[in-house]
Short mmCIF file of C-alpha atoms and ligand atoms in Angstrom, two decimals:
data_model
loop_
_atom_site.label_atom_id
_atom_site.label_comp_id
_atom_site.label_asym_id
_atom_site.label_seq_id
_atom_site.Cartn_x
_atom_site.Cartn_y
_atom_site.Cartn_z
CA MET A 227 0.01 0.19 -0.20
CA TYR A 228 1.03 3.56 -0.72
CA LYS A 229 0.88 5.98 1.93
CA ILE A 230 1.28 9.64 1.72
CA ALA A 231 3.40 11.35 4.23
CA ASP A 232 1.80 12.63 7.48
CA ASP A 233 3.45 16.12 7.16
CA LEU A 234 1.83 16.12 3.65
CA VAL A 235 -1.26 15.48 5.07
CA GLN A 236 -0.77 17.98 7.69
CA LEU A 237 0.04 20.77 5.24
CA GLY A 238 -3.32 19.87 3.05
CA ILE A 239 -5.27 20.21 6.37
CA GLU A 240 -3.52 23.56 7.17
CA ARG A 241 -4.10 24.95 3.46
CA ILE A 242 -7.78 24.21 3.35
CA LYS A 243 -8.67 25.10 6.97
CA GLU A 244 -10.07 28.31 6.10
CA PHE A 245 -12.54 26.89 3.44
CA PRO A 246 -15.96 25.12 4.31
CA VAL A 247 -14.78 21.65 3.99
CA GLU A 248 -14.46 18.88 6.49
CA GLY A 249 -12.47 15.73 7.22
CA PHE A 250 -9.47 14.34 5.50
CA VAL A 251 -9.29 11.23 3.14
CA ARG A 252 -6.42 9.68 2.04
CA GLY A 253 -5.85 8.28 -1.18
CA SER A 254 -6.00 4.58 -1.35
CA GLY A 255 -4.02 1.75 -3.20
CA PRO A 256 -0.96 -0.07 -3.90
CA LEU A 257 2.36 1.64 -4.83
CA HIS A 258 2.05 -0.21 -8.46
CA PRO A 259 -1.63 -0.01 -9.23
CA ALA A 260 -2.97 -0.92 -12.85
CA LEU A 261 -4.42 2.56 -12.75
CA MET A 262 -4.94 5.55 -11.10
CA LEU A 263 -8.58 7.18 -10.44
CA VAL A 264 -8.79 10.75 -9.77
CA GLY A 265 -12.14 11.86 -8.63
CA GLU A 266 -13.43 15.17 -7.24
CA ALA A 267 -13.73 15.25 -3.51
CA PRO A 268 -15.03 12.94 -1.01
CA GLY A 269 -18.77 13.13 0.37
CA GLU A 270 -20.41 12.49 3.53
CA ASN A 271 -19.97 8.67 3.56
CA GLU A 272 -16.28 8.84 2.80
CA VAL A 273 -15.44 11.30 5.65
CA GLU A 274 -17.16 8.79 8.01
CA THR A 275 -15.49 5.74 6.70
CA GLY A 276 -12.13 7.67 5.84
CA ILE A 277 -12.17 5.44 2.59
CA PRO A 278 -12.62 7.28 -0.91
CA PHE A 279 -15.47 5.98 -2.94
CA THR A 280 -17.44 4.21 -0.33
CA GLY A 281 -20.95 5.94 -1.02
CA ARG A 282 -23.52 5.59 -3.68
CA ALA A 283 -20.84 6.57 -6.37
CA GLY A 284 -18.38 4.30 -4.97
CA LYS A 285 -20.60 1.10 -5.50
CA GLU A 286 -21.12 2.53 -9.18
CA LEU A 287 -17.67 2.64 -9.20
CA MET A 288 -16.70 -0.66 -8.22
CA ALA A 289 -19.07 -2.09 -10.52
CA SER A 290 -17.29 -0.54 -13.30
CA LEU A 291 -13.77 -1.80 -12.27
CA GLU A 292 -15.23 -5.06 -11.87
CA SER A 293 -16.55 -4.58 -15.52
CA VAL A 294 -12.91 -4.46 -16.57
CA GLY A 295 -11.71 -7.09 -14.42
CA LEU A 296 -10.39 -5.13 -11.67
CA ALA A 297 -11.14 -4.38 -7.74
CA ARG A 298 -10.26 -1.69 -5.57
CA GLU A 299 -7.28 -3.40 -4.48
CA ASP A 300 -5.79 -3.35 -7.99
CA VAL A 301 -6.03 0.58 -8.24
CA TYR A 302 -5.11 3.73 -6.41
CA ILE A 303 -8.17 5.93 -5.86
CA THR A 304 -7.55 9.70 -5.35
CA SER A 305 -9.35 13.00 -6.15
CA ALA A 306 -8.60 16.80 -6.67
CA VAL A 307 -9.52 17.55 -3.18
CA ARG A 308 -9.17 15.34 0.19
CA SER A 309 -11.81 17.03 2.25
CA ARG A 310 -15.39 17.27 1.81
CA PRO A 311 -16.64 20.75 0.64
CA TYR A 312 -20.00 21.54 1.68
CA LYS A 313 -22.52 23.98 1.80
CA TRP A 314 -25.30 24.64 4.35
CA GLY A 315 -29.06 24.08 2.98
CA SER A 316 -32.15 23.30 4.32
CA LYS A 317 -34.17 19.77 4.13
CA LYS A 318 -38.13 19.56 4.68
CA GLU A 319 -38.74 16.82 7.29
CA ARG A 320 -41.51 14.33 6.74
CA ASN A 321 -43.37 16.20 9.41
CA GLY A 322 -42.95 19.35 7.52
CA THR A 323 -40.37 20.97 9.83
CA MET A 324 -37.25 22.49 8.04
CA THR A 325 -33.83 21.16 9.37
CA GLU A 326 -30.54 22.51 8.32
CA ARG A 327 -28.08 20.10 6.87
CA LYS A 328 -24.68 19.87 5.02
CA TYR A 329 -24.87 19.30 1.16
CA ASN A 330 -22.10 18.38 -1.14
CA ARG A 331 -20.70 20.93 -3.42
CA ALA A 332 -18.03 20.91 -6.01
CA PRO A 333 -14.71 22.19 -4.82
CA THR A 334 -13.35 25.72 -5.64
CA LYS A 335 -10.23 26.41 -7.17
CA LYS A 336 -8.64 27.80 -4.15
CA GLU A 337 -9.46 24.31 -2.50
CA ILE A 338 -8.14 22.51 -5.56
CA ILE A 339 -4.61 24.58 -5.18
CA ALA A 340 -4.74 24.00 -1.42
CA HIS A 341 -4.59 20.19 -1.94
CA ALA A 342 -2.74 20.16 -5.21
CA PRO A 343 0.65 19.20 -3.52
CA ILE A 344 -0.94 16.24 -2.41
CA LEU A 345 -2.12 14.98 -5.91
CA ASP A 346 1.15 15.84 -7.33
CA THR A 347 3.22 14.19 -4.80
CA GLU A 348 0.82 10.83 -5.14
CA ILE A 349 1.40 11.09 -8.99
CA ARG A 350 5.20 11.76 -8.74
CA ASP A 351 5.73 8.85 -6.15
CA ILE A 352 3.30 6.21 -7.86
CA HIS A 353 3.98 7.18 -11.59
CA PRO A 354 0.68 5.37 -12.90
CA PRO A 355 0.91 3.88 -16.11
CA LEU A 356 -2.60 5.33 -16.81
CA ILE A 357 -4.63 7.98 -15.02
CA VAL A 358 -8.65 7.75 -15.21
CA THR A 359 -9.93 11.18 -14.49
CA LEU A 360 -13.75 10.91 -13.46
CA GLY A 361 -15.74 13.95 -14.25
CA ASN A 362 -14.68 17.55 -14.92
CA ILE A 363 -12.99 18.35 -11.73
CA GLY A 364 -10.69 15.56 -11.97
CA LEU A 365 -9.92 16.04 -15.83
CA GLN A 366 -9.45 19.90 -15.52
CA ARG A 367 -7.40 19.80 -12.33
CA LEU A 368 -4.93 17.64 -15.00
CA VAL A 369 -5.15 19.02 -18.20
CA GLY A 370 -6.66 22.59 -17.57
CA PRO A 371 -10.01 24.49 -17.30
CA LYS A 372 -10.79 24.40 -21.16
CA ALA A 373 -11.14 20.54 -21.16
CA LYS A 374 -14.64 18.91 -21.02
CA VAL A 375 -15.52 15.52 -20.22
CA THR A 376 -18.33 15.37 -22.53
CA GLN A 377 -15.61 16.26 -25.49
CA LEU A 378 -12.80 14.12 -24.25
CA HIS A 379 -14.57 11.06 -22.60
CA GLY A 380 -13.38 7.55 -23.81
CA VAL A 381 -10.44 8.55 -25.77
CA LEU A 382 -6.72 8.01 -24.34
CA MET A 383 -4.84 11.48 -24.07
CA GLU A 384 -0.93 11.59 -24.12
CA THR A 385 -0.24 14.82 -22.72
CA PRO A 386 1.95 16.84 -20.13
CA ILE A 387 -0.13 17.31 -16.77
CA LEU A 388 -0.40 20.12 -14.49
CA MET A 389 1.44 20.48 -11.29
CA TRP A 390 1.04 23.45 -8.54
CA ASP A 391 4.02 25.59 -8.55
CA GLU A 392 4.39 27.32 -5.39
CA ASP A 393 6.99 29.72 -6.16
CA LYS A 394 5.14 30.56 -9.29
CA GLN A 395 1.75 30.35 -7.40
CA ALA A 396 0.50 28.83 -10.69
CA PHE A 397 -0.07 25.49 -12.37
CA THR A 398 2.20 24.55 -14.80
CA GLU A 399 2.91 21.74 -17.30
CA THR A 400 5.25 18.73 -16.52
CA GLU A 401 7.56 18.00 -19.06
CA GLU A 402 6.86 14.33 -19.18
CA VAL A 403 3.90 12.96 -20.88
CA TYR A 404 1.09 10.82 -19.02
CA HIS A 405 -1.44 8.51 -20.35
CA ILE A 406 -4.82 10.23 -19.25
CA PHE A 407 -8.27 8.43 -19.81
CA PRO A 408 -11.38 10.78 -19.15
CA THR A 409 -14.51 9.43 -18.34
CA PHE A 410 -17.78 10.34 -16.34
CA HIS A 411 -18.19 11.02 -12.58
CA PRO A 412 -19.91 7.62 -11.36
CA ALA A 413 -22.52 9.93 -9.79
CA SER A 414 -23.21 11.59 -13.06
CA VAL A 415 -25.85 8.70 -13.91
CA PHE A 416 -27.87 9.67 -10.85
CA TYR A 417 -28.77 13.03 -11.80
CA ASN A 418 -28.17 12.40 -15.72
CA PRO A 419 -29.31 8.68 -16.73
CA PRO A 420 -28.57 8.87 -20.44
CA VAL A 421 -24.93 9.28 -19.37
CA ARG A 422 -24.82 5.85 -17.91
CA GLU A 423 -24.80 4.14 -21.79
CA LEU A 424 -21.68 6.55 -22.59
CA LYS A 425 -19.90 5.77 -19.34
CA ASP A 426 -20.47 2.16 -19.82
CA GLU A 427 -18.97 2.36 -23.37
CA ASP A 428 -15.87 4.28 -21.90
CA TRP A 429 -15.27 1.36 -19.53
CA ARG A 430 -15.63 -1.12 -22.52
CA LYS A 431 -13.07 0.76 -24.63
CA LEU A 432 -10.81 1.16 -21.20
CA GLY A 433 -10.98 -2.65 -20.82
CA GLU A 434 -10.04 -3.20 -24.35
CA LEU A 435 -6.74 -1.00 -23.85
CA LEU A 436 -6.00 -2.70 -20.55
CA ARG A 437 -6.15 -6.02 -22.40
CA ILE A 438 -3.77 -4.51 -25.22
CA ASN A 439 -1.40 -3.19 -23.06
CA GLY A 440 -1.26 -5.74 -20.23
N1 LIG B 907 -16.61 11.56 -5.26
C1 LIG B 907 -15.02 11.62 -5.31
O1 LIG B 907 -14.85 12.15 -6.39
N2 LIG B 907 -14.39 10.85 -4.40
C2 LIG B 907 -15.18 10.25 -3.34
O2 LIG B 907 -14.57 9.57 -2.75
C3 LIG B 907 -16.36 9.99 -3.22
C4 LIG B 907 -17.21 10.91 -4.38
#
């Protein structure tokens, strides 16, 4: 198992503490995974279990992995942000009363920058043969804000990736080229059911790719 250094975790907690986020979930998986999955940020469930993708989206993701002959233990799972970004909202209870609760939200650019050194270190240390980005947040973190999953999904990219340069206070491109395979976030099928077919087709193509290169 690969484990990110404790001082880097502390740095991540420190850098993000001014924002409305909670918890910290480490990436998880072996030092030599078949591939690395880069998601968005943990949700309520993950903060509770401390393990990425253990909620409803996780079930969906595990089914996709299984469809290409892989299990959680074979891959390294991480995301752009490692704390849960939340916003307060009200929820109507069955008895009609309103209660305040936290809802998930997408991470902001500042939050992504706060945790950039963590993802950069994971990628440098693990050097995955293939990075599968799940949704726009993971994709844009690595290849830039213009990238759109709807346009790029299901096709292998060979491209430099972005890493955070603390001196320049900017993301800069790596010299090295990485293999990136963009696909949809597993949760997207819950709020946009027609995406399921596209997502499943991406995973079928990914399975082919793994067979060719494996
Ligand atoms: N979405 C993510 O990106 N990561 C998780 O761990 C759960 C949901």
